[in-house]
Coordinates of C-alpha atoms in Angstrom, one line a residue:
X1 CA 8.4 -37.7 -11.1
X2 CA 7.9 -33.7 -12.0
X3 CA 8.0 -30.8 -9.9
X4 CA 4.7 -29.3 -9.6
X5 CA 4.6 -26.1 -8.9
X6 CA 1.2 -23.8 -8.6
X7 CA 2.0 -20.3 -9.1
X8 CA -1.3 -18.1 -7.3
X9 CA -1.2 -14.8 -9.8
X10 CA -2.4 -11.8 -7.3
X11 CA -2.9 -9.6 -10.6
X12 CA -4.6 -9.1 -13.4
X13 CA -3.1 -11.8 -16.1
X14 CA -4.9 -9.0 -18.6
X15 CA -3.1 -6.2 -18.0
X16 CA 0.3 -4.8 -18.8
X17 CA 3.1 -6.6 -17.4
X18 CA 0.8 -9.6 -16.4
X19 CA 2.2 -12.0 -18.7
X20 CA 5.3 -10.4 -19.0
X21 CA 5.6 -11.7 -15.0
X22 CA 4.1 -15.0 -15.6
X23 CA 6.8 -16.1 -18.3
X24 CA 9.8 -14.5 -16.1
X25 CA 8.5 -16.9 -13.1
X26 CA 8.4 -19.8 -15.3
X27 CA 11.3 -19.3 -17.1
X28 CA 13.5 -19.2 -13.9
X29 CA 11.8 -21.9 -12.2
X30 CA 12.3 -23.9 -15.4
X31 CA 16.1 -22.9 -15.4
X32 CA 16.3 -23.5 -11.4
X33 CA 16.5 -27.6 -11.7
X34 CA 17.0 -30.6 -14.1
X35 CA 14.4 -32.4 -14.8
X36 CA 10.8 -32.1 -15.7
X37 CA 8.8 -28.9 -13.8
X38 CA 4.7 -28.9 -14.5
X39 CA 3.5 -25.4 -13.5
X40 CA -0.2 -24.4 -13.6
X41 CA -1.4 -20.5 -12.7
X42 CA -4.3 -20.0 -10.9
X43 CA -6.2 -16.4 -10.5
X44 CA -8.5 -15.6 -7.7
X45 CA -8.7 -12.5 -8.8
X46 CA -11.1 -13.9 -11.9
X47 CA -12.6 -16.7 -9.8
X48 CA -10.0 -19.3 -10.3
X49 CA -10.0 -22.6 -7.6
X50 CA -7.2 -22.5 -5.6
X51 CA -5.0 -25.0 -5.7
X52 CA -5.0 -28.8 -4.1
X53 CA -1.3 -28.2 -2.1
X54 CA -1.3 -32.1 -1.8
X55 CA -0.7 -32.3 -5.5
X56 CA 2.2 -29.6 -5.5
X57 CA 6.1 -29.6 -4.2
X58 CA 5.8 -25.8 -4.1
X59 CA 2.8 -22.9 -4.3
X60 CA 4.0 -19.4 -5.0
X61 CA 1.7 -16.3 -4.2
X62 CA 3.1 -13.5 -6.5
X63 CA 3.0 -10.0 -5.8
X64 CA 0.1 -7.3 -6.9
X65 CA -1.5 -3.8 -7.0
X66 CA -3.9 -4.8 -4.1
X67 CA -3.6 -2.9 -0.9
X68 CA -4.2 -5.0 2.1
X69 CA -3.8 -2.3 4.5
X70 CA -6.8 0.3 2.2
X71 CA -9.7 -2.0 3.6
X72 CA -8.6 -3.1 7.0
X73 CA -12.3 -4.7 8.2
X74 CA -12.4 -8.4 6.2
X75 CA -16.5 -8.2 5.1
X76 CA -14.6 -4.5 3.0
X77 CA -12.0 -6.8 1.3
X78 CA -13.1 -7.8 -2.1
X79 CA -13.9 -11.4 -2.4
X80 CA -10.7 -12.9 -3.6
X81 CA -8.7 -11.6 -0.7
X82 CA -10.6 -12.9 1.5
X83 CA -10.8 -16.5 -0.2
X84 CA -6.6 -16.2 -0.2
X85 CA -5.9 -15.5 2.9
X86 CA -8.8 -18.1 4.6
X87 CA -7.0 -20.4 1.9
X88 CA -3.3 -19.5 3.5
X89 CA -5.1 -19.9 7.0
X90 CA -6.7 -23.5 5.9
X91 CA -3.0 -24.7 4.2
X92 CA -1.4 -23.9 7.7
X93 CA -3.7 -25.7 9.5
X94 CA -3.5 -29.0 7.2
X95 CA 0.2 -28.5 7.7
X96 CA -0.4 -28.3 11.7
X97 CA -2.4 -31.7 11.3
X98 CA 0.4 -33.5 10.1
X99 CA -1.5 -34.1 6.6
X100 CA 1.1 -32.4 4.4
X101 CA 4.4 -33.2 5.9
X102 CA 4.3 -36.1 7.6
X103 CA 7.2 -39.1 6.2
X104 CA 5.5 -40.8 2.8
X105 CA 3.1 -37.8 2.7
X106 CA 2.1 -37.4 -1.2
X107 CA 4.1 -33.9 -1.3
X108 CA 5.4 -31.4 0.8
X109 CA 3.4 -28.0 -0.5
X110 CA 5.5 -25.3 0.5
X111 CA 4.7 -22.2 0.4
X112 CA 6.2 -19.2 -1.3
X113 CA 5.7 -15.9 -0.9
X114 CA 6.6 -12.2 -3.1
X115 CA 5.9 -9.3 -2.2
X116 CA 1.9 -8.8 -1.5
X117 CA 2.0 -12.7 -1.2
X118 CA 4.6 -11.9 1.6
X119 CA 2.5 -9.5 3.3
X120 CA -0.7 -12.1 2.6
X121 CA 1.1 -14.9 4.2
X122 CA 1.9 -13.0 7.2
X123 CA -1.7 -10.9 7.4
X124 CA -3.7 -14.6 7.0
X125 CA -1.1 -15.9 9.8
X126 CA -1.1 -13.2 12.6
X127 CA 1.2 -10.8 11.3
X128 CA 0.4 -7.3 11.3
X129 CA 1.4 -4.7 8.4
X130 CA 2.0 -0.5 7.6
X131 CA 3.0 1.6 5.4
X132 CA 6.4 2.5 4.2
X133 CA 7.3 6.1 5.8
X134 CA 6.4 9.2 4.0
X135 CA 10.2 10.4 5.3
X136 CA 11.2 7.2 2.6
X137 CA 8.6 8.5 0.3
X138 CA 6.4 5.8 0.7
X139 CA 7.7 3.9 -1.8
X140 CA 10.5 1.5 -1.9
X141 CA 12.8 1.0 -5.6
X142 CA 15.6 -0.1 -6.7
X143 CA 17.9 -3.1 -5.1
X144 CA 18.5 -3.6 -2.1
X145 CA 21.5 -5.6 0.1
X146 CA 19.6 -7.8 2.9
X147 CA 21.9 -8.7 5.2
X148 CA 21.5 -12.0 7.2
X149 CA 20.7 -13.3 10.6
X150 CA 22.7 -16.3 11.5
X151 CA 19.8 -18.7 10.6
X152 CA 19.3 -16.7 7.1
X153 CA 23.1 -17.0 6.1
X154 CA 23.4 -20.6 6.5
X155 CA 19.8 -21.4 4.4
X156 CA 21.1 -19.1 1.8
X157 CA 24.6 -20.0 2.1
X158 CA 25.9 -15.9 2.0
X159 CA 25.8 -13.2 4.8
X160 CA 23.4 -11.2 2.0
X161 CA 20.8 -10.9 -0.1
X162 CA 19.9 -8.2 -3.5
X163 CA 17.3 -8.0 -4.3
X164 CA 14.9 -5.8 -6.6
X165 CA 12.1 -3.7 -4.2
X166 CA 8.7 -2.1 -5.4
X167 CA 6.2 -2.0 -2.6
X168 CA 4.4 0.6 -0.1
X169 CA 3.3 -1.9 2.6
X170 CA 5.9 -3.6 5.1
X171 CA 4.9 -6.5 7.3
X172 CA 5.7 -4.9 11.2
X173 CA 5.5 -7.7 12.7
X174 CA 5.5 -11.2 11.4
X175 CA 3.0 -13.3 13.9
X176 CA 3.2 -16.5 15.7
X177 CA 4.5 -18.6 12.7
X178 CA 7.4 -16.8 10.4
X179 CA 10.6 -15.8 11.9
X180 CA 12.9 -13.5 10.5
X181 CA 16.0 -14.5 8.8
X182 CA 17.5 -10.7 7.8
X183 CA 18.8 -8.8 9.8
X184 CA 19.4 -4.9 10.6
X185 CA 17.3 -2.2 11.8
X186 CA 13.6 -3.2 13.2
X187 CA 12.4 -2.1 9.9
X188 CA 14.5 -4.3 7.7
X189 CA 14.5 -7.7 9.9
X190 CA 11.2 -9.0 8.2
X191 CA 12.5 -8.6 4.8
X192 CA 13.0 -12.5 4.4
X193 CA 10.2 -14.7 6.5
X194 CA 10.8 -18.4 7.1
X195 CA 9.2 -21.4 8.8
X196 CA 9.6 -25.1 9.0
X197 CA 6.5 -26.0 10.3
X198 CA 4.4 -24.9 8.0
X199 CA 7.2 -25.0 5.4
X200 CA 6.6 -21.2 4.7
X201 CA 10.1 -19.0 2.7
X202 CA 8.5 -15.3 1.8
X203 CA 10.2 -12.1 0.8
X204 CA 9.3 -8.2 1.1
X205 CA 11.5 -8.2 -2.5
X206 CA 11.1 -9.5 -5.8
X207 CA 13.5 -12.1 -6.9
X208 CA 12.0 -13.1 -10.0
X209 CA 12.5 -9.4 -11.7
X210 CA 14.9 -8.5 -14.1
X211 CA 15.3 -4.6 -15.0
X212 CA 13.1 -4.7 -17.3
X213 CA 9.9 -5.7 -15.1
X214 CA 11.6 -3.4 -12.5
X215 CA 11.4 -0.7 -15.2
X216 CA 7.8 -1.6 -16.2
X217 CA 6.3 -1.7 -12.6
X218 CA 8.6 1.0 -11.4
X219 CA 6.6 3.3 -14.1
X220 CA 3.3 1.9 -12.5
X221 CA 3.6 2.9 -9.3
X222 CA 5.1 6.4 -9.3
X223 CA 3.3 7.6 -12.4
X224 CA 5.8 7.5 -14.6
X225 CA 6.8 6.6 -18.1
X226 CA 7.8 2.7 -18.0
X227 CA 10.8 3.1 -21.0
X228 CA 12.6 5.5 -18.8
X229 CA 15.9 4.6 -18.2
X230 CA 16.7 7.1 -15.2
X231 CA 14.7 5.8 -12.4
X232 CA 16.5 7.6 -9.2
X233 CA 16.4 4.3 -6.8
X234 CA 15.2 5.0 -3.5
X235 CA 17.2 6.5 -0.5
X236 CA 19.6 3.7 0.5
X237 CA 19.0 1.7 -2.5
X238 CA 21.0 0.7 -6.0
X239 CA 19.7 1.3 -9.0
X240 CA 17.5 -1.4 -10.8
X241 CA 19.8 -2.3 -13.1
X242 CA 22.4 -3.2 -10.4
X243 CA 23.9 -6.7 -10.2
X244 CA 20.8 -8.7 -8.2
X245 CA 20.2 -12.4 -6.6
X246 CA 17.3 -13.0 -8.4
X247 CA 18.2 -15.9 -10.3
X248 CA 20.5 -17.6 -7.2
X249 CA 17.4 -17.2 -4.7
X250 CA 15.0 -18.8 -7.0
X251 CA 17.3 -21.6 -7.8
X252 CA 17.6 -21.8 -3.2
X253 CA 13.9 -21.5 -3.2
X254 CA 13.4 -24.5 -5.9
X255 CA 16.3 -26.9 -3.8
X256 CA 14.2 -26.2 -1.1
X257 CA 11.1 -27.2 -2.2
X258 CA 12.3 -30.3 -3.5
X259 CA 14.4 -31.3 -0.5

């Protein structure tokens, strides 16, 4: 039988870098296991039905350009935010049922979350989120080393993660559900979010970029030309063309999903 994964696109598939993303997802999940992988892509953003997660082993919400912290009253959120995060709210609560995971269940849906689906994930389940400091400049790029709570160490079998980082938002506290598996300072433990119950793995980082999508976005959110090839990273952080985890995590996250 084939995976089936559903990968939930938070961008525009139009614009530059959209596809670029979509074939660097597929391609590693494709390279992540033997055997046959059916992957569909669905876009709220241009009025796209969500996905059935009883017909999936594994839904991935990517990152994107949306702020979730600009409109912070739900009736000033476009339309398809709202329609994720109710959908996030209504997968949890099938999960809570026992619908999704109980034994001979059709599949187990897990969830997957990157960057803004991180900080979706946790928004639609209780979590609270803010803003990188201004002190940081209120940006995060370049790689950084995650280290590992206890819990975090043995899913991932190592004491650390690299991964790339391009965001502004932070998720400050993760809600009832998620619990976090890094560890270090307050503002680092919610890097990596996990739960069994609903099967829920997100990160603050992206995992499925190379340095070349690093580059690309990189350019995007400071203003900047995307060839450049100097990027300073920020404070604390390698550059993005540092040795990362990318590929290792994704293969974790697809053993995962098709445990």
């Amino acid at each position: 039988m084939a995976f089936r994964v559903a990968i939930l696109a938070n961008f525009d598939l139009d614009e530059q870098g959209g596809r670029e993303m979509l074939s660097r997802i597929t391609t590693l999940l494709r390279c992540s296991r033997t055997g046959a992988t059916e992957i569909t892509i669905h876009s709220a953003i241009r009025g796209d039905a969500f996905p059935d997660p009883s017909e999936y082993d594994l839904v991935i919400l990517t990152g994107g350009p949306f702020n979730l912290l600009k409109h912070n009253e739900e009736h000033e959120r476009p339309e398809w935010v709202r329609r994720t995060l109710g959908w996030i709210q209504e997968t949890a609560k099938i999960h809570e049922a026992g619908g999704l995971s109980e034994p001979g269940s059709k599949k187990k849906a897990k969830l997957l979350g990157i960057c803004w689906g991180h900080q979706a994930i946790a928004l639609a389940l209780g979590g609270r989120l803010g803003q990188v400091l201004q002190e940081r400049g209120g940006q995060l790029i370049g790689i950084q080393t995650v280290p590992l709570t206890s819990q975090g160490a043995a899913f991932f079998e190592t004491e650390s993660l690299n991964i790339q980082k391009n965001h502004a938002l932070v998720v400050t506290h993760p809600g009832p559900y998620l619990t976090p598996v890094a560890s270090g300072s307050s503002s680092s433990q919610n890097e990596v979010l996990l739960s069994h119950s609903p099967p829920i793995l997100t990160f603050q980082g992206h995992p499925e970029m190379d340095a070349a999508l690093a580059r690309l976005f990189a350019g995007f959110a400071t203003g900047g030309a995307s060839n450049r090839a100097d990027w300073v990273p920020s404070e604390g952080l390698k550059g993005i063309d540092d040795v990362h985890d990318g590929e290792a995590i994704l293969k974790r996250v697809v053993a995962w999903a098709d445990e």
